[in-house]
Coordinates of C-alpha atoms in Angstrom, one line a residue:
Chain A
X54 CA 167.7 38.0 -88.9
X55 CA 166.0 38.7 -86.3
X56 CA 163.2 41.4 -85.1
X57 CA 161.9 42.9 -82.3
X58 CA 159.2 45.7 -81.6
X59 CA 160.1 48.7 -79.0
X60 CA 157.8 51.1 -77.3
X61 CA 159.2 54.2 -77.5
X62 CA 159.3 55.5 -73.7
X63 CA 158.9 59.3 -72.9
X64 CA 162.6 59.4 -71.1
X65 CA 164.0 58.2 -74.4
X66 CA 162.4 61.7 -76.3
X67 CA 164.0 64.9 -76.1
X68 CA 163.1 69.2 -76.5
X69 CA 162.8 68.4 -80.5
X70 CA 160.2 66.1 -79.7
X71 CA 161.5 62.4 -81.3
X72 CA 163.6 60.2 -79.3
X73 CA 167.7 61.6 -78.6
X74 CA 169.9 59.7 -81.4
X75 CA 171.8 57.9 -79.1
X76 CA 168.7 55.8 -77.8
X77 CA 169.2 54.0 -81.3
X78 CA 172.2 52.2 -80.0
X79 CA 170.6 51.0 -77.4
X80 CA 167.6 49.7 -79.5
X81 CA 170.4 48.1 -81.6
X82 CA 171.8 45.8 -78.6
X83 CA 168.2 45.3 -77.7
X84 CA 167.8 43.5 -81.5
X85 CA 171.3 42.1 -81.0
X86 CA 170.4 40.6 -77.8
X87 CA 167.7 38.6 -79.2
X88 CA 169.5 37.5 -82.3
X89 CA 172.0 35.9 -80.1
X90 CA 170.1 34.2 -77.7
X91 CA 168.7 32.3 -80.9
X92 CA 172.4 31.0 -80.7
X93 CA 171.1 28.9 -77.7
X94 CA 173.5 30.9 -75.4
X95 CA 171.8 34.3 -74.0
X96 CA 174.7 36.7 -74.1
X97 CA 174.4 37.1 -70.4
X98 CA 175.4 33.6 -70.4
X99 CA 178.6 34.2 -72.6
X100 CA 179.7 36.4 -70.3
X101 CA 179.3 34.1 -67.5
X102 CA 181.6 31.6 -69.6
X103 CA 184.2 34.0 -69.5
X104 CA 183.7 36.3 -72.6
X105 CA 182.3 40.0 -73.2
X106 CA 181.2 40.8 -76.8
X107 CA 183.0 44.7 -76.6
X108 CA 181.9 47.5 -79.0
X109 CA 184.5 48.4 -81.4
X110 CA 182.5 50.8 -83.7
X111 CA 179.0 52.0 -84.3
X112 CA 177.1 53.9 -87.1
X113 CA 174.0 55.1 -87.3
X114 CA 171.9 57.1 -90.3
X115 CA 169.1 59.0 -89.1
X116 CA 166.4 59.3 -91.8
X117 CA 163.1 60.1 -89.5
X118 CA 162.2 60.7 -86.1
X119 CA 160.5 58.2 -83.6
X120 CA 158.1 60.0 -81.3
X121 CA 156.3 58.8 -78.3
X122 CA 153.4 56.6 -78.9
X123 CA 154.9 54.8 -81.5
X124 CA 155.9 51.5 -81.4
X125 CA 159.4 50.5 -84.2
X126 CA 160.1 47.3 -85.3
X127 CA 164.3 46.7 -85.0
X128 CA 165.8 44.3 -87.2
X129 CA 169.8 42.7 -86.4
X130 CA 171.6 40.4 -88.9
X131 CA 175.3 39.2 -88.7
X132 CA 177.1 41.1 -92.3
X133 CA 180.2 39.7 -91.1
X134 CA 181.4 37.0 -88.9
X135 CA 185.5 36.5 -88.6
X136 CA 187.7 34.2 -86.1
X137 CA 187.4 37.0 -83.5
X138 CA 184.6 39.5 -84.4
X139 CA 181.4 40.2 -85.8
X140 CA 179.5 42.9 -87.7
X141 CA 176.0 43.6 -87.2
X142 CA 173.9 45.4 -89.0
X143 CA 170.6 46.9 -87.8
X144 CA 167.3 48.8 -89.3
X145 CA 164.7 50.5 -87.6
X146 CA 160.9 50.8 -88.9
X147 CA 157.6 53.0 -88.2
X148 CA 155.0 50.4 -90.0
X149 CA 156.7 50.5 -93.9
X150 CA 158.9 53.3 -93.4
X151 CA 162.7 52.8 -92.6
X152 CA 163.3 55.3 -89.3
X153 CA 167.3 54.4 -89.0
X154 CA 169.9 52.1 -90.0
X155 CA 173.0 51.2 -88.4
X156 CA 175.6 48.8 -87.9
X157 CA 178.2 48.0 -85.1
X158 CA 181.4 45.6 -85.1
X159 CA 182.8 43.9 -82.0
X160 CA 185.7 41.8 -80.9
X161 CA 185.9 39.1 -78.1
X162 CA 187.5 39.9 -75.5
X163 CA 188.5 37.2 -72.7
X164 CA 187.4 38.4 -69.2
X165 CA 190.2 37.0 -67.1
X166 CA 193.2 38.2 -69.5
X167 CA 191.0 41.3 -71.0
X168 CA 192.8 40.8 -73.8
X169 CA 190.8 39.8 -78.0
X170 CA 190.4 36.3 -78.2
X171 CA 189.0 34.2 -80.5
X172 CA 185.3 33.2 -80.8
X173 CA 183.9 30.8 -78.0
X174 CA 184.0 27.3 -78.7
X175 CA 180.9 27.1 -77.6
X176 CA 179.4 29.6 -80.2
X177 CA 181.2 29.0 -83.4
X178 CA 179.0 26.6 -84.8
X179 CA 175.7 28.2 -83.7
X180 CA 177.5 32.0 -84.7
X181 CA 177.7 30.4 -88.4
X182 CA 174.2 29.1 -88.3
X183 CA 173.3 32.6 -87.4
X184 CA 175.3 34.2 -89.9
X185 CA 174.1 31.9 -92.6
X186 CA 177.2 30.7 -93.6
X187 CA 176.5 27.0 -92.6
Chain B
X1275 CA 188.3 73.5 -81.8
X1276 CA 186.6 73.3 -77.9
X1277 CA 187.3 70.6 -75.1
X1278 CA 185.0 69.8 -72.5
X1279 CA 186.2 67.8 -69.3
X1280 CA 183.5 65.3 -68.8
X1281 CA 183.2 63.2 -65.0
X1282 CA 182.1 59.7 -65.8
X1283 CA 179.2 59.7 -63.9
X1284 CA 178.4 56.2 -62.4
X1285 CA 175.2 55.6 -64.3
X1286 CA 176.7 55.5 -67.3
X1287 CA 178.8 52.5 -66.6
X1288 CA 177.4 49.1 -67.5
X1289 CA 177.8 45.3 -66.2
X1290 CA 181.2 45.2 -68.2
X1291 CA 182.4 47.7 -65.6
X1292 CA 182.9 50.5 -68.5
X1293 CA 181.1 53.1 -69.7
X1294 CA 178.3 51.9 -72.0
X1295 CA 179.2 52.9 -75.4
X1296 CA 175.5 54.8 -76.3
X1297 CA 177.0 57.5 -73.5
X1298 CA 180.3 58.7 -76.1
X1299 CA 177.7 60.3 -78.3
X1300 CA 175.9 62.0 -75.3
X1301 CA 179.5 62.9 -74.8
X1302 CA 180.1 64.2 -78.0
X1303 CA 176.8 66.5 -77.8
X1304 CA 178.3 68.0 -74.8
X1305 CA 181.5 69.1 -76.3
X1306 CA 179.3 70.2 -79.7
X1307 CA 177.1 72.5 -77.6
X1308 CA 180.5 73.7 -76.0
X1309 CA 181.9 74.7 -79.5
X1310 CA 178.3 76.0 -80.7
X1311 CA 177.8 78.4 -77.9
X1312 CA 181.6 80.4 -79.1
X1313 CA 179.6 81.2 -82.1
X1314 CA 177.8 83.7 -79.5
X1315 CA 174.7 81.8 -79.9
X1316 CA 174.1 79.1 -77.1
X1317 CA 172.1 76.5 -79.5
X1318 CA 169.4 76.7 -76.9
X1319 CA 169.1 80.3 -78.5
X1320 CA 169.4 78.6 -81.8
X1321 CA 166.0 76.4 -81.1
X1322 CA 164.3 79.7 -79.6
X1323 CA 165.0 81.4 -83.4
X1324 CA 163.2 78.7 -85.1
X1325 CA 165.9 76.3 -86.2
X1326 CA 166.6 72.4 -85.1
X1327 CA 170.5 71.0 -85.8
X1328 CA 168.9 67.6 -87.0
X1329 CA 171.7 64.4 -86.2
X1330 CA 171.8 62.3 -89.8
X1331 CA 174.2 60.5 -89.2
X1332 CA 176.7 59.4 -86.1
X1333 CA 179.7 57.1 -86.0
X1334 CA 182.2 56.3 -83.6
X1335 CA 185.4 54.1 -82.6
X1336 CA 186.0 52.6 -79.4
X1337 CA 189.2 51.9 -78.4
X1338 CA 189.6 51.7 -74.7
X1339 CA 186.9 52.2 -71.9
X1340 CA 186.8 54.9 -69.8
X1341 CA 185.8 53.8 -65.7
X1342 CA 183.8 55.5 -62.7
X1343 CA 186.4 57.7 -61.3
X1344 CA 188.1 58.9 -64.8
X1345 CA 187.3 62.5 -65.7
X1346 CA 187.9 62.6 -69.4
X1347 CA 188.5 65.0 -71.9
X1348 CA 185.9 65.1 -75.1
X1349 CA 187.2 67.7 -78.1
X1350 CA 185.0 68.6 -80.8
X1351 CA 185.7 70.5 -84.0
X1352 CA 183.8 71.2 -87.3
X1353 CA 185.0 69.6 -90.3
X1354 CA 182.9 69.9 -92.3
X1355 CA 180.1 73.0 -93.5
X1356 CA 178.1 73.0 -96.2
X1357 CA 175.6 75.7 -96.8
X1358 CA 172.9 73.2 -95.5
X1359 CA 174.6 71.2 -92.8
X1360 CA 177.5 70.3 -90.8
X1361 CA 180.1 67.7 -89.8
X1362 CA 181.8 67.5 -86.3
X1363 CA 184.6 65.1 -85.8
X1364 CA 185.0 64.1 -81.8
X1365 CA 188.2 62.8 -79.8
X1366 CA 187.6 61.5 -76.1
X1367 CA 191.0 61.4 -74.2
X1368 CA 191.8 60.1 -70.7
X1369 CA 195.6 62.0 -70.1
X1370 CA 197.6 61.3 -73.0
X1371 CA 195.5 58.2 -74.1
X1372 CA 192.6 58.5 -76.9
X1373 CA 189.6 56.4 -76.0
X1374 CA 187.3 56.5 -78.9
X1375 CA 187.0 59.4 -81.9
X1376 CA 183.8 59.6 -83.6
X1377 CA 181.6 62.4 -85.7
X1378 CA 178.4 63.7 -86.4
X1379 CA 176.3 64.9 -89.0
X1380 CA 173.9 67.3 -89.1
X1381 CA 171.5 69.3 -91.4
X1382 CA 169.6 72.5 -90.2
X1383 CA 165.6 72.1 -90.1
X1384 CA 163.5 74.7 -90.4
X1385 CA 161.0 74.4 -87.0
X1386 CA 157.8 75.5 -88.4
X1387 CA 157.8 73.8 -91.7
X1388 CA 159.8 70.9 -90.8
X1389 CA 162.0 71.2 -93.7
X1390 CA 165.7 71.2 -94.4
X1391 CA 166.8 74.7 -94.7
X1392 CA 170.0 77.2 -95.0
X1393 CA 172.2 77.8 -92.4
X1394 CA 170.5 80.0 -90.3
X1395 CA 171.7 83.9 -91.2
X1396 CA 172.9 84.7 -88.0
X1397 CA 175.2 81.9 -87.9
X1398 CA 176.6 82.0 -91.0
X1399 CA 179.9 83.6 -90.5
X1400 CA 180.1 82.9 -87.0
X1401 CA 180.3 79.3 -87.9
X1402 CA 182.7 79.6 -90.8
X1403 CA 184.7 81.3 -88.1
X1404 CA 184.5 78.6 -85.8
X1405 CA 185.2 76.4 -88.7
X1406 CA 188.6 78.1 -89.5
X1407 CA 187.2 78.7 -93.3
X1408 CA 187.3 82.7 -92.8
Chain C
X845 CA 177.7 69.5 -47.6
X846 CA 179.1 69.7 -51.4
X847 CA 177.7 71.6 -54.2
X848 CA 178.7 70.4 -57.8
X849 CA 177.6 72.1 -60.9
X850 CA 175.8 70.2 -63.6
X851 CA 175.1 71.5 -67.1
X852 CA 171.9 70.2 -69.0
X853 CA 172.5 67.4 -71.6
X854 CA 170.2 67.7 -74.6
X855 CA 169.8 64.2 -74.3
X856 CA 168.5 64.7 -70.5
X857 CA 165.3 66.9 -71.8
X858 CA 161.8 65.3 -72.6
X859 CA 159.6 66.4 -75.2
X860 CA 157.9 69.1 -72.6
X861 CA 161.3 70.4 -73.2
X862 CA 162.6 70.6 -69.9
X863 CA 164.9 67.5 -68.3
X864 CA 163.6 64.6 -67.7
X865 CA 162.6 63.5 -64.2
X866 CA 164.6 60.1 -63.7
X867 CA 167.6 62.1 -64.4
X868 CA 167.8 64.1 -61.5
X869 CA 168.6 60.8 -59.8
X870 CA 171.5 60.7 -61.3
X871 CA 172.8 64.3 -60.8
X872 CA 172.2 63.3 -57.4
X873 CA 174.9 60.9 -57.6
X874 CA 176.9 62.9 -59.0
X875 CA 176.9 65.1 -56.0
X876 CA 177.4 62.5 -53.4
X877 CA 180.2 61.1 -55.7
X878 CA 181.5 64.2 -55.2
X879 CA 180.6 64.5 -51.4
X880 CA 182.1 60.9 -50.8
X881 CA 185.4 61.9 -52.4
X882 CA 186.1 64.4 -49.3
X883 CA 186.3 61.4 -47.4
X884 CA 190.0 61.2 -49.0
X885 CA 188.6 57.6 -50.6
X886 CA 186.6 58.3 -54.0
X887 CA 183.9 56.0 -54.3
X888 CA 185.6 54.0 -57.1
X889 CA 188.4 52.9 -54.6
X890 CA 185.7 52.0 -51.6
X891 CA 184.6 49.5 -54.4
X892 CA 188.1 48.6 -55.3
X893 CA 188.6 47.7 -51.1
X894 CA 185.9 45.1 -51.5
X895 CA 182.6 46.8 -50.4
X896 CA 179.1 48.5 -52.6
X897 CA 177.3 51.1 -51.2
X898 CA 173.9 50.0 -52.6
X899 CA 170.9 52.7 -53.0
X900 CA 167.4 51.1 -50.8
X901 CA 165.7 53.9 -51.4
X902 CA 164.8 57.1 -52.9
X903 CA 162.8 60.2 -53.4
X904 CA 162.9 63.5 -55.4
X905 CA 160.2 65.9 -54.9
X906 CA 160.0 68.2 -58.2
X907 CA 158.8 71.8 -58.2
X908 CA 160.1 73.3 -61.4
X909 CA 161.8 72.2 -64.4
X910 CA 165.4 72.4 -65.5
X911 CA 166.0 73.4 -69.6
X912 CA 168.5 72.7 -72.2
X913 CA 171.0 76.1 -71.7
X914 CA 170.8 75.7 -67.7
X915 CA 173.6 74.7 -65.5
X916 CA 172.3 74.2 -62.1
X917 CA 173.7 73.4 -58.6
X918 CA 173.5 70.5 -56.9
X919 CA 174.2 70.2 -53.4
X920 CA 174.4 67.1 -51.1
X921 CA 174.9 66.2 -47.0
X922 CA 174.5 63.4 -45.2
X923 CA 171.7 63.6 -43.2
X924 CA 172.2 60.4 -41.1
X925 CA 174.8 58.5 -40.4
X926 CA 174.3 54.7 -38.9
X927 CA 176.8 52.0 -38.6
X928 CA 175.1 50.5 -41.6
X929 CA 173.9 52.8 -43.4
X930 CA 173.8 56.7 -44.6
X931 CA 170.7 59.0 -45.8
X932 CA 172.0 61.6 -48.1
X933 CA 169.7 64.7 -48.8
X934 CA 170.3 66.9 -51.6
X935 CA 168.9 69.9 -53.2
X936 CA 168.7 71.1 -57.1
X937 CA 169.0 75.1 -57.5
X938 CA 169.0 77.4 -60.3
X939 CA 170.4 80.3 -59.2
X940 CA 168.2 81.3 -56.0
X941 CA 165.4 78.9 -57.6
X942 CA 165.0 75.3 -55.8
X943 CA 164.0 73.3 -58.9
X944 CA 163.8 70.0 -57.1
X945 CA 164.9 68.3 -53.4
X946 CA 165.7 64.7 -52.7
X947 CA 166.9 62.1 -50.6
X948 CA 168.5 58.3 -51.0
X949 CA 169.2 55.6 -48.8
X950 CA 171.8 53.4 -48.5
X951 CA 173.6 50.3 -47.0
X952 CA 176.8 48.5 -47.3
X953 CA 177.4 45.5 -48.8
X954 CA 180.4 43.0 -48.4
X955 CA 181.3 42.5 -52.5
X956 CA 181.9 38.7 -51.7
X957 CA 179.5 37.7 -49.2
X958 CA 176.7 39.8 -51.3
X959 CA 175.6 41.0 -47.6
X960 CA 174.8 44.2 -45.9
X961 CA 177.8 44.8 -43.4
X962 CA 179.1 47.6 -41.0
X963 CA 180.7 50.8 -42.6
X964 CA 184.1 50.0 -44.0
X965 CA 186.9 50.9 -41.0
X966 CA 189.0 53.0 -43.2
X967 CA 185.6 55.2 -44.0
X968 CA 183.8 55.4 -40.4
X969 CA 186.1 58.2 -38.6
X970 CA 186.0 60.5 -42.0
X971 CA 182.1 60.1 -43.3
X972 CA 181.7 60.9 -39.7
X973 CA 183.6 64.0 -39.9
X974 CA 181.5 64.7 -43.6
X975 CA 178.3 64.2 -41.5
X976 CA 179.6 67.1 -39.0
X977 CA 179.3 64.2 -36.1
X978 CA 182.9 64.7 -34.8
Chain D
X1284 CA 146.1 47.9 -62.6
X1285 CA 148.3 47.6 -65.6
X1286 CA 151.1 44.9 -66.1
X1287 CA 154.2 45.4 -68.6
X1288 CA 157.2 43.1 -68.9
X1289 CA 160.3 44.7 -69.4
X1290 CA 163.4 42.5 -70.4
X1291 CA 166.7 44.6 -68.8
X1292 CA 169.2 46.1 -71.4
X1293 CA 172.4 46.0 -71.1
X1294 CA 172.3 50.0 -71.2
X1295 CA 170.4 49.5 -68.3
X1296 CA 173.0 48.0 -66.0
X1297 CA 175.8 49.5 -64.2
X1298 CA 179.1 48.5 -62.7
X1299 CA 177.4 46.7 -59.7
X1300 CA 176.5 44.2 -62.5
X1301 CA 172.8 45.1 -61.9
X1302 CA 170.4 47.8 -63.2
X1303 CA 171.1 51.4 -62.0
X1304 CA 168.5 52.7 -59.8
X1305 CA 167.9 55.5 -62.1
X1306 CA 165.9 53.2 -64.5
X1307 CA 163.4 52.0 -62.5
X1308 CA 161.6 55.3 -62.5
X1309 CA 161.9 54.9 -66.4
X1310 CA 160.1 51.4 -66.1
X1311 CA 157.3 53.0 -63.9
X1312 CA 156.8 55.1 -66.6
X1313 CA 156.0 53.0 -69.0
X1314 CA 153.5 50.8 -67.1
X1315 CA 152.2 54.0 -66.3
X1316 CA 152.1 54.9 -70.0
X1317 CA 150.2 51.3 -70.5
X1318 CA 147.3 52.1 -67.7
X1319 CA 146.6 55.7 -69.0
X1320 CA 145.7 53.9 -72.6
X1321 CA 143.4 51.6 -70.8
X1322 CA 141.4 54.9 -70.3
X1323 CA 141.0 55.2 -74.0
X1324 CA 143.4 57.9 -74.7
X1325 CA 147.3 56.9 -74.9
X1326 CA 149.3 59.8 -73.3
X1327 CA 151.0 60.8 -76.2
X1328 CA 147.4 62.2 -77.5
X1329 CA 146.6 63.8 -74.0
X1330 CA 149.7 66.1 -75.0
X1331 CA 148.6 66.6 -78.1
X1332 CA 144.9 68.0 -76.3
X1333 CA 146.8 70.6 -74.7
X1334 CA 147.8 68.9 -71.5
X1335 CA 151.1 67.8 -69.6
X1336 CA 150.6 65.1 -66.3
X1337 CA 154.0 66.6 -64.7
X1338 CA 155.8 64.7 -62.5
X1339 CA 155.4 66.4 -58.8
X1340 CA 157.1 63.4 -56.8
X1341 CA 158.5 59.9 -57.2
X1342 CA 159.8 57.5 -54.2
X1343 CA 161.2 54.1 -54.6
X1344 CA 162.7 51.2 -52.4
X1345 CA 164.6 48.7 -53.5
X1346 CA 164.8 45.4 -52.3
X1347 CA 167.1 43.4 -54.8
X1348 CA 169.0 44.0 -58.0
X1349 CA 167.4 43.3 -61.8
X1350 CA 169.9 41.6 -64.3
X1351 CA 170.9 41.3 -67.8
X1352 CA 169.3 38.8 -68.8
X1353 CA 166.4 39.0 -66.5
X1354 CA 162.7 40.1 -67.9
X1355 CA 160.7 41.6 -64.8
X1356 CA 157.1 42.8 -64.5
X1357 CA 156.1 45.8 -63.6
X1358 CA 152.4 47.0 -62.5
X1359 CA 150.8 50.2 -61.9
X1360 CA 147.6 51.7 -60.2
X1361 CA 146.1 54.2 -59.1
X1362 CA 146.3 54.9 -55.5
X1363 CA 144.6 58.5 -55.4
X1364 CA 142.8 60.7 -57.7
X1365 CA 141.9 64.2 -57.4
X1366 CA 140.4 66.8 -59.4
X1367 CA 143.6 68.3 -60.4
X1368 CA 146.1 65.4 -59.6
X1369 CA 147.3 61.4 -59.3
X1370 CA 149.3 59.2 -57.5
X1371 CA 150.4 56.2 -59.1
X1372 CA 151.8 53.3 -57.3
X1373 CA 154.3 50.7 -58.7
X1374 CA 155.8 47.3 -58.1
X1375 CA 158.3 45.5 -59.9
X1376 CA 158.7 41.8 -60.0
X1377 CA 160.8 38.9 -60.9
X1378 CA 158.8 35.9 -60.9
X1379 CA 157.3 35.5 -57.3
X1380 CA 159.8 38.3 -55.7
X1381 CA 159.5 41.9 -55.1
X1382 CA 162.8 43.7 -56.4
X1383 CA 161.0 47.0 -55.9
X1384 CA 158.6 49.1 -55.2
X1385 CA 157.7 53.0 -55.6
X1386 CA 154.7 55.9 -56.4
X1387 CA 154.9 58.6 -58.4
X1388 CA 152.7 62.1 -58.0
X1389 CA 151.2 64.5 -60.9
X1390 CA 149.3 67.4 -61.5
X1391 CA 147.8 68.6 -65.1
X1392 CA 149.3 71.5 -66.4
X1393 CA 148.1 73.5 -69.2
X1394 CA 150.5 73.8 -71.8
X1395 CA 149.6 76.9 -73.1
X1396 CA 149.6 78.7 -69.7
X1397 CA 151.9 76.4 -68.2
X1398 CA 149.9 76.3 -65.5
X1399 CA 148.2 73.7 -63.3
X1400 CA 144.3 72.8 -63.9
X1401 CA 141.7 70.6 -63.3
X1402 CA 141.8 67.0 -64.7
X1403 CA 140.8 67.3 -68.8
X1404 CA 137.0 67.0 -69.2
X1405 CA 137.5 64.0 -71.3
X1406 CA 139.7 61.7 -69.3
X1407 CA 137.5 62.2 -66.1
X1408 CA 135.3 59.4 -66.3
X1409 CA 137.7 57.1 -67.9
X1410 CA 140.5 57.6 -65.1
X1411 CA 137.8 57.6 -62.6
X1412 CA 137.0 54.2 -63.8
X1413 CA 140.8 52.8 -63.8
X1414 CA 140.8 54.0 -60.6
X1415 CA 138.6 51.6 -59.3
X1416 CA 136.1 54.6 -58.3
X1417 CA 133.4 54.3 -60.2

């Protein structure tokens, strides 16, 4: 599990006043980001190796706005980790109150081919640490 | 049903040389305003009656990316309507080829209280029109 | 010059309820997309023959704001041409209403070397044309 | 002067492989949103007074290219302040290089009237102070 606190930014609201829905998936990969750099590899790294992490399917459940001036707390923890994806799932917070929830599933994808590949060497060990199946 | 043909504007490509996937449910809004406004009432004029179309919920499927230089084609319908809310269903296409499907749902909010409410009178049977239900 | 038509996004307003500012920078680019295209060579394809046309500078002066329900017109020309480099100036109407005015800078850049380098050959005869110098 | 960090999201980059140049006005804004709460008063309660700072005019250069991956630091000041206006200037930095630089302009606005005023009463002496002036 990881966490990590975002400032909401004015661009991110919209005319009803909270932030635009699809802001939360970018929050998401801002959580996901930081859970996988505790891998030891930064993501941006992974795809310097040769892999991209690509977005098969998101969801998202909208229970309360964010507004400006607030500040959320985004969690990311692996649900599911097979031989070639991974499923993430996500919650945002205002203090004790859950804001959204969400998840999103991914496959690898090897950069030279473009075509789904299995996990990186490199990260299956550390993945499974993450995961908390080892 | 409504279509919308939608440019893929540079910005909203990432380092992965696609479009980043938080753009489809921009996308989607686009084509949901699109089918919204044939009800006669541009949702703009929906917000200036004293109603919001809250987002609950999202969720979409990727399958292929769309590129800078595509113009694709984003279909929305309604397929669901409940006295209280909606649900769209979403298909991007790129010719022949679907890129990613997704949905939406929705409740109506009552501006001044804040509150879930009715379906706005005025949109009532417009909407079931639009929803093929009368 | 070339006009394109953009149509407000929801998720481009602000919670003043008109479109956020940072976004007019892209609409920009989607009028010199457009612009560029006239060359015969859409902008996608000039990237494709091995060379970026990277932004140095820009600047947007705003005088009213655009709202959810608007489409407005956004027009762009080159105004200067250089054997490195073009200055594109555009201009944001609402009907007869300037909403905003603009201008970006740009170089080109060798996608290999990473290095600023002379207009592309197959580009210099027809953005000379588009800039109304021959 | 106010300093923020801002690590890049991947939302943030574009097909270049670096951050669009539509986002660094979005990074301005929220080192701008960090100085205005040195004054006492975070924006987001200025609004709620009955003011908007609207954006009048932004410029930026661009030097070199923020990446995934990278965190960069942004500052603000206050270059000029006048009884009805301010003009913020901005720099963004990677370690000990300059990747960009920029200003933004602003007058109040009343929100009820919609029209421009004088600076409110109660951030006078406050923004007087983070301007160095007093």
């Amino acid at each position: 599990m990881h966490e990590v606190p975002v400032e909401v930014r004015y661009a991110e609201t919209d005319a009803q006043g909270v932030v635009h829905h699809s802001n939360y998936i970018v929050w998401f990969e801002l959580a996901r980001t930081g859970l996988c750099s505790m891998s030891g590899h930064h993501y941006a790294e992974v795809e310097a190796l040769g892999f991209y992490l690509v977005v098969t399917r998101t969801e998202t459940r909208y229970l309360k706005g964010a507004r400006y001036g607030d500040t959320v707390l985004v969690t990311c923890r692996i649900e599911r980790l097979s031989s070639r994806g991974i499923r993430f799932v996500y919650e945002v917070k205002k203090e004790d109150e859950t804001l959204a929830t969400g998840a999103t599933e991914h496959v690898w994808v090897d950069r030279t081919s473009g075509r789904p590949c299995r996990t990186p060497e490199v990260l299956r060990q550390p993945f499974s640490r993450l995961a908390g199946l080892s």
